[in-house]
Coordinates of C-alpha atoms and ligand atoms in Angstrom, one line a residue:
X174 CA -2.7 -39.3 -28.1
X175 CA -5.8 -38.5 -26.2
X176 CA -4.6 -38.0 -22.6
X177 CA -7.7 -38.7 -19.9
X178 CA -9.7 -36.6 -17.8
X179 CA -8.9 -34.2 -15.0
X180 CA -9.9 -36.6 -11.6
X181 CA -12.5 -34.7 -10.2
X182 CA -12.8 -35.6 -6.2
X183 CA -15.0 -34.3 -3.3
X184 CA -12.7 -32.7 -1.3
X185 CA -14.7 -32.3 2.4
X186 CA -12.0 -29.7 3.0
X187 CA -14.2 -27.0 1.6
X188 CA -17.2 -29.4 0.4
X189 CA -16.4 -29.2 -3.1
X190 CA -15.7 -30.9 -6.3
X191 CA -12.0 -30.0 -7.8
X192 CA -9.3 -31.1 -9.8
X193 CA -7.1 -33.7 -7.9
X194 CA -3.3 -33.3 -8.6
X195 CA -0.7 -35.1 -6.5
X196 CA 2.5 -32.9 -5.3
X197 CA 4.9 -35.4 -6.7
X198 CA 4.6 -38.4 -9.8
X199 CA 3.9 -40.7 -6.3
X200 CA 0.3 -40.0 -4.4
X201 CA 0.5 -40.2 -0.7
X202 CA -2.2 -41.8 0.6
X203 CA -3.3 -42.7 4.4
X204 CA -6.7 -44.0 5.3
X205 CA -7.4 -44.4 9.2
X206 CA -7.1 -47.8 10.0
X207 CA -9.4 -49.7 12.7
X208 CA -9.1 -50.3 16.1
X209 CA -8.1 -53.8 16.6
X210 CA -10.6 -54.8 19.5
X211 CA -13.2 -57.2 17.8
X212 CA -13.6 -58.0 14.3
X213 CA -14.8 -55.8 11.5
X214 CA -18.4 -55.5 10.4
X215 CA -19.2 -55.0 7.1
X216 CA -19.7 -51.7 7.5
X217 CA -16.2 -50.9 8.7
X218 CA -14.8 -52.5 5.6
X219 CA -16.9 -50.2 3.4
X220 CA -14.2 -47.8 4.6
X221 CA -11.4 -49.9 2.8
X222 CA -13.2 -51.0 -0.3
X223 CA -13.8 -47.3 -1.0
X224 CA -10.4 -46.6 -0.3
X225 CA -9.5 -49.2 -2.4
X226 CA -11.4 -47.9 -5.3
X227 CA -9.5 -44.5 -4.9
X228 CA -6.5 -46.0 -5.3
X229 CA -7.6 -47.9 -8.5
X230 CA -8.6 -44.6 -9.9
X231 CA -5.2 -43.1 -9.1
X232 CA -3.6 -45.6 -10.7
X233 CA -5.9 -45.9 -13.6
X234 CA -4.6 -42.2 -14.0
X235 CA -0.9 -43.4 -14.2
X236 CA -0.1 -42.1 -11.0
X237 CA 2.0 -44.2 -8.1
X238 CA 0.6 -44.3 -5.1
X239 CA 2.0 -44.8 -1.2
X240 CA -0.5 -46.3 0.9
X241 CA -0.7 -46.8 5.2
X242 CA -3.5 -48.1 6.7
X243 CA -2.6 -47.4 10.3
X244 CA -3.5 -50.3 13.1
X245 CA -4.7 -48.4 16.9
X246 CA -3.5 -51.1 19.0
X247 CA -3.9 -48.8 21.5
X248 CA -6.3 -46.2 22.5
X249 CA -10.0 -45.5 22.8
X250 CA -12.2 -46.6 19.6
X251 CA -14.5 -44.3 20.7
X252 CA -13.4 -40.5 20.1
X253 CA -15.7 -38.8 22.5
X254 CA -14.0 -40.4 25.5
X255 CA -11.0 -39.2 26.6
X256 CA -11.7 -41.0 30.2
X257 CA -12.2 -44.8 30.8
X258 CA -11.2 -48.0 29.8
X259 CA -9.0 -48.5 26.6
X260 CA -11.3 -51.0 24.5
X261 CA -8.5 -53.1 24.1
X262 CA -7.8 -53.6 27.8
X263 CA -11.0 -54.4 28.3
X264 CA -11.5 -56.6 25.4
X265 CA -8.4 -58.8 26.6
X266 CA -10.0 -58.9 30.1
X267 CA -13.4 -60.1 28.8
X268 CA -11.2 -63.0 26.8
X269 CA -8.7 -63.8 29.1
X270 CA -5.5 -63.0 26.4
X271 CA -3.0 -60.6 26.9
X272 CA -3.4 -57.0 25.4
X273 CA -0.9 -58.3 22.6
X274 CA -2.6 -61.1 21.5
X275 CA -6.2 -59.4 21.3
X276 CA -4.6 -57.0 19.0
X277 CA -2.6 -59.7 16.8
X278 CA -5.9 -61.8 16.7
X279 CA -8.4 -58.9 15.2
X280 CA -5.4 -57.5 13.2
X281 CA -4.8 -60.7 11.4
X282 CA -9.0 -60.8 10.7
X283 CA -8.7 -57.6 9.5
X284 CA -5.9 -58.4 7.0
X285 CA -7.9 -61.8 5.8
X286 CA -11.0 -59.4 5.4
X287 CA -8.9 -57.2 3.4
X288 CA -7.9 -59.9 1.0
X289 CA -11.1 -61.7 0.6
X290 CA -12.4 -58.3 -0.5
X291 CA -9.3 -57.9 -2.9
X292 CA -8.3 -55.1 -1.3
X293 CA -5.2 -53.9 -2.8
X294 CA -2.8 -54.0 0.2
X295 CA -1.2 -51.1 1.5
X296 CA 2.5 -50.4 1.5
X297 CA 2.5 -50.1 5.2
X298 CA 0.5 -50.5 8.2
X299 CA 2.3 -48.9 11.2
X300 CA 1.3 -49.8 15.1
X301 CA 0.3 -47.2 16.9
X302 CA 2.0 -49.1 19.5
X303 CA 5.4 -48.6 17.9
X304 CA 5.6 -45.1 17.3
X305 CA 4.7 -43.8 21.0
X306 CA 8.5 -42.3 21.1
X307 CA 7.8 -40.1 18.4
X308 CA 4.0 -39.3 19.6
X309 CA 5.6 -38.3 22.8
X310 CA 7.9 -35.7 21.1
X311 CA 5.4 -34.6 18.6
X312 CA 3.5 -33.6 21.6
X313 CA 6.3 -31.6 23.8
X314 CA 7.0 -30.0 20.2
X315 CA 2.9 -28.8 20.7
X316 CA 3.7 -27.8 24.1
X317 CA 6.7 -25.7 23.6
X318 CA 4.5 -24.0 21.0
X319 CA 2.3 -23.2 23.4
X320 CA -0.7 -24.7 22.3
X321 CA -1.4 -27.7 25.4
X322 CA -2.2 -27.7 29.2
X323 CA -2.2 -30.5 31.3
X324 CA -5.0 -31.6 34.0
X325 CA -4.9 -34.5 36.2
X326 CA -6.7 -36.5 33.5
X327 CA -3.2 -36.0 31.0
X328 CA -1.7 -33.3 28.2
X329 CA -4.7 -31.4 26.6
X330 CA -4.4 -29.9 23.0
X331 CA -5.8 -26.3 23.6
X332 CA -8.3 -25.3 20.6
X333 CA -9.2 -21.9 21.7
X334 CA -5.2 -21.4 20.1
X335 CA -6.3 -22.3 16.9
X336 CA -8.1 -19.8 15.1
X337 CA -8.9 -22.5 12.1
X338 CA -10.0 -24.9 14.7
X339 CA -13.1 -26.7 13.1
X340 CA -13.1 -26.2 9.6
X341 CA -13.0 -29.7 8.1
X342 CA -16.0 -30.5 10.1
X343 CA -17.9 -26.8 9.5
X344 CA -18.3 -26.9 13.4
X345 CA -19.6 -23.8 15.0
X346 CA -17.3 -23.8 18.0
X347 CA -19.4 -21.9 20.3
X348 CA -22.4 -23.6 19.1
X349 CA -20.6 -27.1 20.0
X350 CA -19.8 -25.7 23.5
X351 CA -23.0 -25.2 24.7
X352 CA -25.1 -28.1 22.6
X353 CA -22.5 -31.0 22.0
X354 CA -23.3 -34.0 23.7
X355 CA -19.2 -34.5 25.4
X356 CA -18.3 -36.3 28.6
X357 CA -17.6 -34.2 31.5
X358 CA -13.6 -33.8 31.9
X359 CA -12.6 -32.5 35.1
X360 CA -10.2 -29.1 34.2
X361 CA -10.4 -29.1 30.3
X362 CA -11.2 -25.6 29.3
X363 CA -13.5 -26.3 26.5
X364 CA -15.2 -29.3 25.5
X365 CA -13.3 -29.1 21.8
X366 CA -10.1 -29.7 23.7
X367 CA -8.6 -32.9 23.1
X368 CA -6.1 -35.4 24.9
X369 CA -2.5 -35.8 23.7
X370 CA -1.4 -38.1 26.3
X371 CA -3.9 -40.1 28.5
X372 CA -2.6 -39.8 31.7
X373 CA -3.4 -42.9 34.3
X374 CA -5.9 -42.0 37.1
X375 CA -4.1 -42.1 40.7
X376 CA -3.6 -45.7 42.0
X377 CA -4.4 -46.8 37.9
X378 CA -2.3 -49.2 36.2
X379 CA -2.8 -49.8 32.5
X380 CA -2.0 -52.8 30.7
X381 CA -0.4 -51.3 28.3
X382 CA 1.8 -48.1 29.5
X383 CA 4.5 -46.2 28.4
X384 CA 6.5 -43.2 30.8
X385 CA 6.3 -39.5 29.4
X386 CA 7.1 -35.8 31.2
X387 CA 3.3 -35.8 31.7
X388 CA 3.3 -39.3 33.9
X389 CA 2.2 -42.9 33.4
X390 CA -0.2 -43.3 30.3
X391 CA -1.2 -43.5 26.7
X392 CA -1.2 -41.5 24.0
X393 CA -4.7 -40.1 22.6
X394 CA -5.9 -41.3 20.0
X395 CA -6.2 -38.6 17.1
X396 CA -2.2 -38.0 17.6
X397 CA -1.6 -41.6 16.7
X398 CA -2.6 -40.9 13.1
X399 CA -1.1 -37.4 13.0
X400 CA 2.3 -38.9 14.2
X401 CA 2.3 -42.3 11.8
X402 CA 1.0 -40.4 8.6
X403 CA 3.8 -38.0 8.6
X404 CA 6.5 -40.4 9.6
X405 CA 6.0 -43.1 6.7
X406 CA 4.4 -40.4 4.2
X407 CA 6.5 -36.8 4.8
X408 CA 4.6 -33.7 6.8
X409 CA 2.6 -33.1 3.9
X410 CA 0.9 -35.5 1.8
X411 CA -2.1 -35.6 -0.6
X412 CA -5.6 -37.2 0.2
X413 CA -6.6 -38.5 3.6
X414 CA -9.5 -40.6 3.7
X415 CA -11.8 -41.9 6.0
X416 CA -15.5 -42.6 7.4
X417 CA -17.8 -39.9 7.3
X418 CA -18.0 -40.2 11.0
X419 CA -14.0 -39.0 11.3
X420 CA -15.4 -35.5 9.5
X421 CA -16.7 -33.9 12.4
X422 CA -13.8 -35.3 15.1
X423 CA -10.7 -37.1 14.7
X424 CA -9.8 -35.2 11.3
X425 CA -10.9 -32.2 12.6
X426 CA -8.4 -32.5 15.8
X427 CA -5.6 -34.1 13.4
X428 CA -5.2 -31.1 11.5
X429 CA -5.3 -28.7 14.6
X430 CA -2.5 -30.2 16.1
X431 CA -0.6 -31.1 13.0
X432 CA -0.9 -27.6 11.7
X433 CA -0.2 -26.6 15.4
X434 CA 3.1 -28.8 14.7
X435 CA 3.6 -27.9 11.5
X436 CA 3.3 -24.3 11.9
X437 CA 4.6 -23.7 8.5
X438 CA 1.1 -21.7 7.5
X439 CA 0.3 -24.4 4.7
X440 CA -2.6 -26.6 5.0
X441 CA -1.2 -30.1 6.1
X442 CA -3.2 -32.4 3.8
X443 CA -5.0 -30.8 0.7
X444 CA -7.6 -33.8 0.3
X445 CA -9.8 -35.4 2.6
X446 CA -12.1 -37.6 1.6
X447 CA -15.0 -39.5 3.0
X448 CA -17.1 -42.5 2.9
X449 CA -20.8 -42.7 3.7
X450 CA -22.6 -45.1 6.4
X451 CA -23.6 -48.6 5.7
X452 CA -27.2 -48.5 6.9
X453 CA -27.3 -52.4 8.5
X454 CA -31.5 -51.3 8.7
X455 CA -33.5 -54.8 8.8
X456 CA -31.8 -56.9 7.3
X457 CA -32.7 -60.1 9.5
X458 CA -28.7 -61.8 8.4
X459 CA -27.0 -58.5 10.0
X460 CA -28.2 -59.4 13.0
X461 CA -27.6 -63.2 13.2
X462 CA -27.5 -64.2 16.9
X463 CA -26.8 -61.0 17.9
X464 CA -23.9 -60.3 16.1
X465 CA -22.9 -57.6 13.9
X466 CA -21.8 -59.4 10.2
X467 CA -18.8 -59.9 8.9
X468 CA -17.4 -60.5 6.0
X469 CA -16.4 -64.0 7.1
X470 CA -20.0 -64.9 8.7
X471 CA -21.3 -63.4 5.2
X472 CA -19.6 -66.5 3.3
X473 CA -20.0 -68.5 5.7
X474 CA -24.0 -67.6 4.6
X475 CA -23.2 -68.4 1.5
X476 CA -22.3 -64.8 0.0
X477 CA -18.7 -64.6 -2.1
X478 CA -16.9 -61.5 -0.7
X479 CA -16.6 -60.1 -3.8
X480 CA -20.6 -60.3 -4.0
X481 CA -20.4 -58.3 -1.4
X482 CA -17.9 -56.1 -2.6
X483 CA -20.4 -55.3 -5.6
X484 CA -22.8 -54.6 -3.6
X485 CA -21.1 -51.5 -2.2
X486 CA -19.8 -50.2 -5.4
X487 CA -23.2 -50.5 -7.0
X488 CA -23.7 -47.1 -4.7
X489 CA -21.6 -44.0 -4.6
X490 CA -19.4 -43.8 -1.9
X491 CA -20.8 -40.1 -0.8
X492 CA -23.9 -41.9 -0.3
X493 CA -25.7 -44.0 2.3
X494 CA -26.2 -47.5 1.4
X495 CA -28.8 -49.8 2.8
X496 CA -27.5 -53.2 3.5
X497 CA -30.3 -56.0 2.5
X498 CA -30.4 -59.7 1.7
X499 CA -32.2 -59.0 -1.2
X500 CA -29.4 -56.5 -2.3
X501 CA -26.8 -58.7 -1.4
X502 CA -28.5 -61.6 -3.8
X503 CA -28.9 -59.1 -6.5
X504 CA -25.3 -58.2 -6.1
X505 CA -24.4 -62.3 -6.1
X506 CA -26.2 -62.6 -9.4
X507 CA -25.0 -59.7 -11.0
X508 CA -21.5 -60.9 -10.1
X509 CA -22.1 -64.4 -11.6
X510 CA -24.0 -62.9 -14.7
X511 CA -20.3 -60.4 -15.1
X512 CA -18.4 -64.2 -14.5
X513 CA -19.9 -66.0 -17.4
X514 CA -19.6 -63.6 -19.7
X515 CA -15.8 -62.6 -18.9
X516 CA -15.3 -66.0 -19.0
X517 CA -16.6 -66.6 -22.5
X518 CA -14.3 -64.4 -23.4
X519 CA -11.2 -66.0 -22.9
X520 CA -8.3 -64.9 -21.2
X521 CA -8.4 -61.3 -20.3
X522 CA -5.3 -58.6 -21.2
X523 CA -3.9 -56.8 -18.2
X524 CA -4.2 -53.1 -18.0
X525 CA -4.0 -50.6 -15.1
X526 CA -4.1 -47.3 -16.6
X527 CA -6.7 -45.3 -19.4
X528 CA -2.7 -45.6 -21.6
X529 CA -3.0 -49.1 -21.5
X530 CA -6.6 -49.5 -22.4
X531 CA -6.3 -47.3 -24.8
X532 CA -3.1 -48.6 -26.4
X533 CA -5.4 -52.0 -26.5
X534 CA -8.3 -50.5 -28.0
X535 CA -6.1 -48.9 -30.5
X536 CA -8.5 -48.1 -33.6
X537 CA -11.4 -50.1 -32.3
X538 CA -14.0 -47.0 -31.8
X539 CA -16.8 -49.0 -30.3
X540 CA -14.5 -50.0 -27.0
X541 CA -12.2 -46.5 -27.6
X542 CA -15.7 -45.0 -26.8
X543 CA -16.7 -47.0 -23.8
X544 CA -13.3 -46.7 -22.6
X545 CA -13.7 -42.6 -22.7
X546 CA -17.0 -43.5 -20.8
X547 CA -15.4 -45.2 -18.5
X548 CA -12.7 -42.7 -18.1
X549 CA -15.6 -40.1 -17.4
X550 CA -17.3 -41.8 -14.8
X551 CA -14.1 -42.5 -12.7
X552 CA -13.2 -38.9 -13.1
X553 CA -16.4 -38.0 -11.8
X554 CA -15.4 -38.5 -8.2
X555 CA -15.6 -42.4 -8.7
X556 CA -19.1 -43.5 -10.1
X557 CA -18.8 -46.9 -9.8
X558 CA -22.2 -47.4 -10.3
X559 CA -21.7 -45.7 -13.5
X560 CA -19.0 -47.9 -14.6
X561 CA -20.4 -51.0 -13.5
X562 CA -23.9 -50.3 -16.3
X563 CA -21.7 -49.6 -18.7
X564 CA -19.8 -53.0 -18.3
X565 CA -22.9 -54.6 -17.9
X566 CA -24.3 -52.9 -21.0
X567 CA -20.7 -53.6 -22.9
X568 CA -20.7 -57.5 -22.7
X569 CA -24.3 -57.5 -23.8
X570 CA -23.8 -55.1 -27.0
X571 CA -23.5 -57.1 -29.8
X572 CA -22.1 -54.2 -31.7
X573 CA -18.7 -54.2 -30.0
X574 CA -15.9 -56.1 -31.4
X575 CA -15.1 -59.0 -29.3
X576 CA -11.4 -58.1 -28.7
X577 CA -13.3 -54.7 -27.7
X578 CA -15.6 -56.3 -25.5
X579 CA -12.3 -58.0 -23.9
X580 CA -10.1 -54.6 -23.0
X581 CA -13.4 -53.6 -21.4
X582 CA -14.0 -56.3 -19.3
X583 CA -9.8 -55.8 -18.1
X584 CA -10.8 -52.1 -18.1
X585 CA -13.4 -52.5 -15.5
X586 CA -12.0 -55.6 -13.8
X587 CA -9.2 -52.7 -12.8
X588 CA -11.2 -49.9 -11.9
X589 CA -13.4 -51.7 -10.0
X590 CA -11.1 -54.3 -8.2
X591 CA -13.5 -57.4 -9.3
X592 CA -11.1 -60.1 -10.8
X593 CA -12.7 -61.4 -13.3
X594 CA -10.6 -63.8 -14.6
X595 CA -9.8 -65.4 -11.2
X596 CA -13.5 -66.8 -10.3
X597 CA -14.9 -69.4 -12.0
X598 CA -19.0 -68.9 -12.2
X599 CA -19.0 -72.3 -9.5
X600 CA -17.4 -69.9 -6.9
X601 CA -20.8 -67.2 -7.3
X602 CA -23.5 -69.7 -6.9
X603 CA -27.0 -68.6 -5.2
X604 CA -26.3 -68.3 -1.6
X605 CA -29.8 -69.8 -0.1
X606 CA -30.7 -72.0 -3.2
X607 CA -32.0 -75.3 -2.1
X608 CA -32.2 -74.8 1.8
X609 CA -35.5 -74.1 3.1
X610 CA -37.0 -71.2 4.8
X611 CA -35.8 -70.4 8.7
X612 CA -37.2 -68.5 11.1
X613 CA -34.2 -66.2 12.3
X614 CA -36.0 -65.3 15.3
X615 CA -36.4 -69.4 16.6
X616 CA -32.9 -69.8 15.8
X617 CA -31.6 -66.8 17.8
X618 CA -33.5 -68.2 20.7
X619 CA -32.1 -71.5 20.6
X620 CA -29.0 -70.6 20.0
X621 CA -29.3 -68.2 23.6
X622 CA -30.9 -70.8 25.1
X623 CA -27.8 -73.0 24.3
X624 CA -25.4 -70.3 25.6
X625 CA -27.2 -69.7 29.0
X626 CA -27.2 -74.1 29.6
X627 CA -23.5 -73.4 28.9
X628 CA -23.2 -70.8 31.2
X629 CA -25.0 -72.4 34.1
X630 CA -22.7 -75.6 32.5
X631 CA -25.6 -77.5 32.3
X632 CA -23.9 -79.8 29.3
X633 CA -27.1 -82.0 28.6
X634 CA -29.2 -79.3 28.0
X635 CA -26.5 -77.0 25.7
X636 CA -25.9 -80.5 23.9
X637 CA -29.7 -81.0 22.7
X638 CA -30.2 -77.7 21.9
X639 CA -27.2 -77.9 19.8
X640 CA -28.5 -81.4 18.1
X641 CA -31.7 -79.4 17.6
X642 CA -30.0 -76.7 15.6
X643 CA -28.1 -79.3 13.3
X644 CA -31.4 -81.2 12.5
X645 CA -32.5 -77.2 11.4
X646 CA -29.3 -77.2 9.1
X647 CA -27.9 -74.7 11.8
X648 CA -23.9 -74.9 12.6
X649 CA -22.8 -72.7 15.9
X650 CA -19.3 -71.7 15.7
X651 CA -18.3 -70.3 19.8
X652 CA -15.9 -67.1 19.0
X653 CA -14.5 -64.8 21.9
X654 CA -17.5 -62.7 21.2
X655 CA -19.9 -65.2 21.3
X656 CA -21.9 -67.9 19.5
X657 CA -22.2 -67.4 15.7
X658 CA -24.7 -69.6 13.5
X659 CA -24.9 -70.0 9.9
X660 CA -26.9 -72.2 7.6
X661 CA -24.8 -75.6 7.1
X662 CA -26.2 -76.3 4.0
Ligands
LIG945 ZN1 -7.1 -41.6 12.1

């Protein structure tokens, strides 16, 4: 029996490609989760997809896998600040809804973006909001170590006490001391230092509060994930994944104080991994009235999520992808091209793992071959791009055995998380066939001018300019953040 490759990951601890193994039969898996304060672009749910994709190749290795995708219902979504308004707060202010419901609303987006992107979904998404207890004593664990101080502003993790401090990120610490681009806190020793517990100013009241021996407040944000990965995934656990933009911060200050907690001398989690950027660049749709896209406004466009899902994994994940409309098509036709053809084929097996597919295959060389091919390329620290020519190049080889041509369709409909056999070619149709040219830039100005006559609640006016956009084949949808237009059709 020919057993499949080592996985071969780019751990970011370390830069470097190794061999992944899991500590137990069951890979522990947490990916930070968002900040439920608006909805998602697209370029937050690259996150996901990719670590979607890991967890397809985990599985495709045989290997169980534990996933949390943590929800910050609380906290600042931006790290740098450690003062200020929570985002949440102030989104629930701006929109007239209670903290609760702001983060129920963009949480339930989340989970519908999730699905329409066939996101495998995770075995547990914990609320920051309902583990405060236990961030409270994970932190009074850090200070009877030693390694906090508190100012007015709240409970301070103290990095000068870690000697390791840094190394995810490959910061320089002095260097980041005098060049780093940090908010002024009054009293924190060193601008690497970090908030615990986010104390309320004097005469402040949050909307959302809880009591703690260092006052009134919040917790920070980077010991929200600290606390809720170990509590649903044990105080170590294998790979944790994020944006690139969580290298250089929030990792870096989750594993100072978990170590700091841990104190047990053993790296706290062996594999980090991250996602690149989504360039959103020029693309005239990202931009539609202002707003930045979403997966939902994308359909509404006329783009099948699971176009858009190609789309990213026709680049690696390590590297930056530039988000057009001409990309996007491309992605649409390549994913109605892949639709026919699976469909041709009739029904499709089921298969998860390289056994399976290669229990299918059995003596069948041609798709045994493309199968190890396949095999290669996810072990290769997940070339999806790699994967998806060779499916594309499979279903056109006329060589290959029909049955073959089958278990590599199912092969590939695994790996890369594109369901083949539940979208009929109908679904994947060209997005802007049949409607005429628009000029984005008139459109965007009506639809302001609409939203200022609404404003000043000059009806008549917002009512024409609204009849004006229909006759353009324009529809407005009015969301808490704003008008949103899309083509009608
Ligand atoms: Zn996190």
């Amino acid at each position: 029996m020919t057993v499949s490759r080592p996985l071969r990951l780019f751990n970011s601890l370390g830069r470097r490609i190794e061999d992944f193994e899991p500590a137990t039969d069951v890979v522990r898996l947490y990916s930070c989760g968002p900040t439920v304060y608006s909805y998602a672009h697209i370029g937050n749910m690259r996150a996901y997809t990719f670590a979607d994709m890991l967890r397809r190749a985990l599985l495709w290795k045989g290997w169980q896998v534990e996933h949390v995708i943590n929800i910050t219902d609380v906290g600042h979504a931006v790290a740098e600040a450690e003062l200020g308004e929570d985002k949440i707060e102030v989104a629930a202010a701006r929109e007239r809804r209670s903290v609760e419901e702001i983060a129920e609303m963009y949480t339930q987006a989340f989970f519908t973006d999730l699905a329409a992107l066939n996101i495998l979904p995770a075995h547990h998404y914990p609320r920051a909001t309902q583990y405060v207890d236990e961030m409270i004593a994970f932190a009074e664990r850090l200070v009877e170590r030693g390694f906090t101080y508190e100012i007015e502003s709240g409970l301070y993790f103290d990095t000068s006490k870690d000697p390791g401090y840094g190394r995810l990120g490959l910061i320089d610490v002095s260097g980041q001391l005098e060049g780093a681009r940090v908010e002024e806190v009054p009293g924190r020793r060193a601008k690497t230092d970090f908030a615990l517990w986010r104390a309320e100013a004097p005469g402040q009241i949050r909307a959302m509060r809880w009591n703690s021996p260092w006052g009134w407040g919040a917790p920070g944000w980077h010991l929200e994930c600290s606390v809720m990965s170990m509590m649903l995934l044990g105080e170590h656990f294998d790979i944790h994944t994020g944006g690139v933009d969580h290298r250089q911060l929030h990792h870096v200050n989750e594993i100072a104080q978990s170590e700091a907690y841990l104190g047990d001398g053993q790296p706290w989690v062996r594999f980090w991994l991250h996602n690149e950027f989504l360039q959103l660049g020029s693309a005239k749709m990202a931009k539609s009235a202002g707003q930045v896209v979403t997966v939902q406004e994308l359909a509404k466009q006329g783009f099948h999520p699971l176009a858009y899902r190609l789309f990213l994994l026709g680049g690696h994940y390590r590297s930056q992808l530039e988000f057009t409309e001409d990309g996007l098509n491309g992605a649409q036709a390549a994913l109605r091209r892949l639709v026919r053809r699976t469909a041709a084929l009739g029904q499709l097996p089921l298969i998860t793992t390289f056994d399976e597919a290669r229990a299918l295959a059995a003596d069948d060389a041609g798709a045994t071959a493309v199968i190890d091919q396949i095999d290669d390329a996810v072990s290769s620290d997940l070339n999806t791009p790699r994967v998806l020519a060779l499916l594309q190049d499979s279903l056109r080889d006329a060589t290959l055995s029909e049955q073959g041509q089958r278990v590599i369709a199912a092969v590939s409909a695994a790996v890369l998380g594109l369901p083949f056999g539940n979208l009929e070619p109908a679904d994947v149709e060209p997005a802007a066939e049949g409607l005429p040219e628009l000029d984005h830039a008139m459109v965007d100005k009506l639809v302001a001018d609409r939203e200022a006559a609404r404003s000043s609640r000059d009806w008549a006016r917002a009512d024409a300019l609204r009849d004006e956009l229909t006759q353009l084949g324009v529809q407005v949808t009015d969301t808490p953040d704003g008008p949103v237009w899309s083509r009608s059709g």
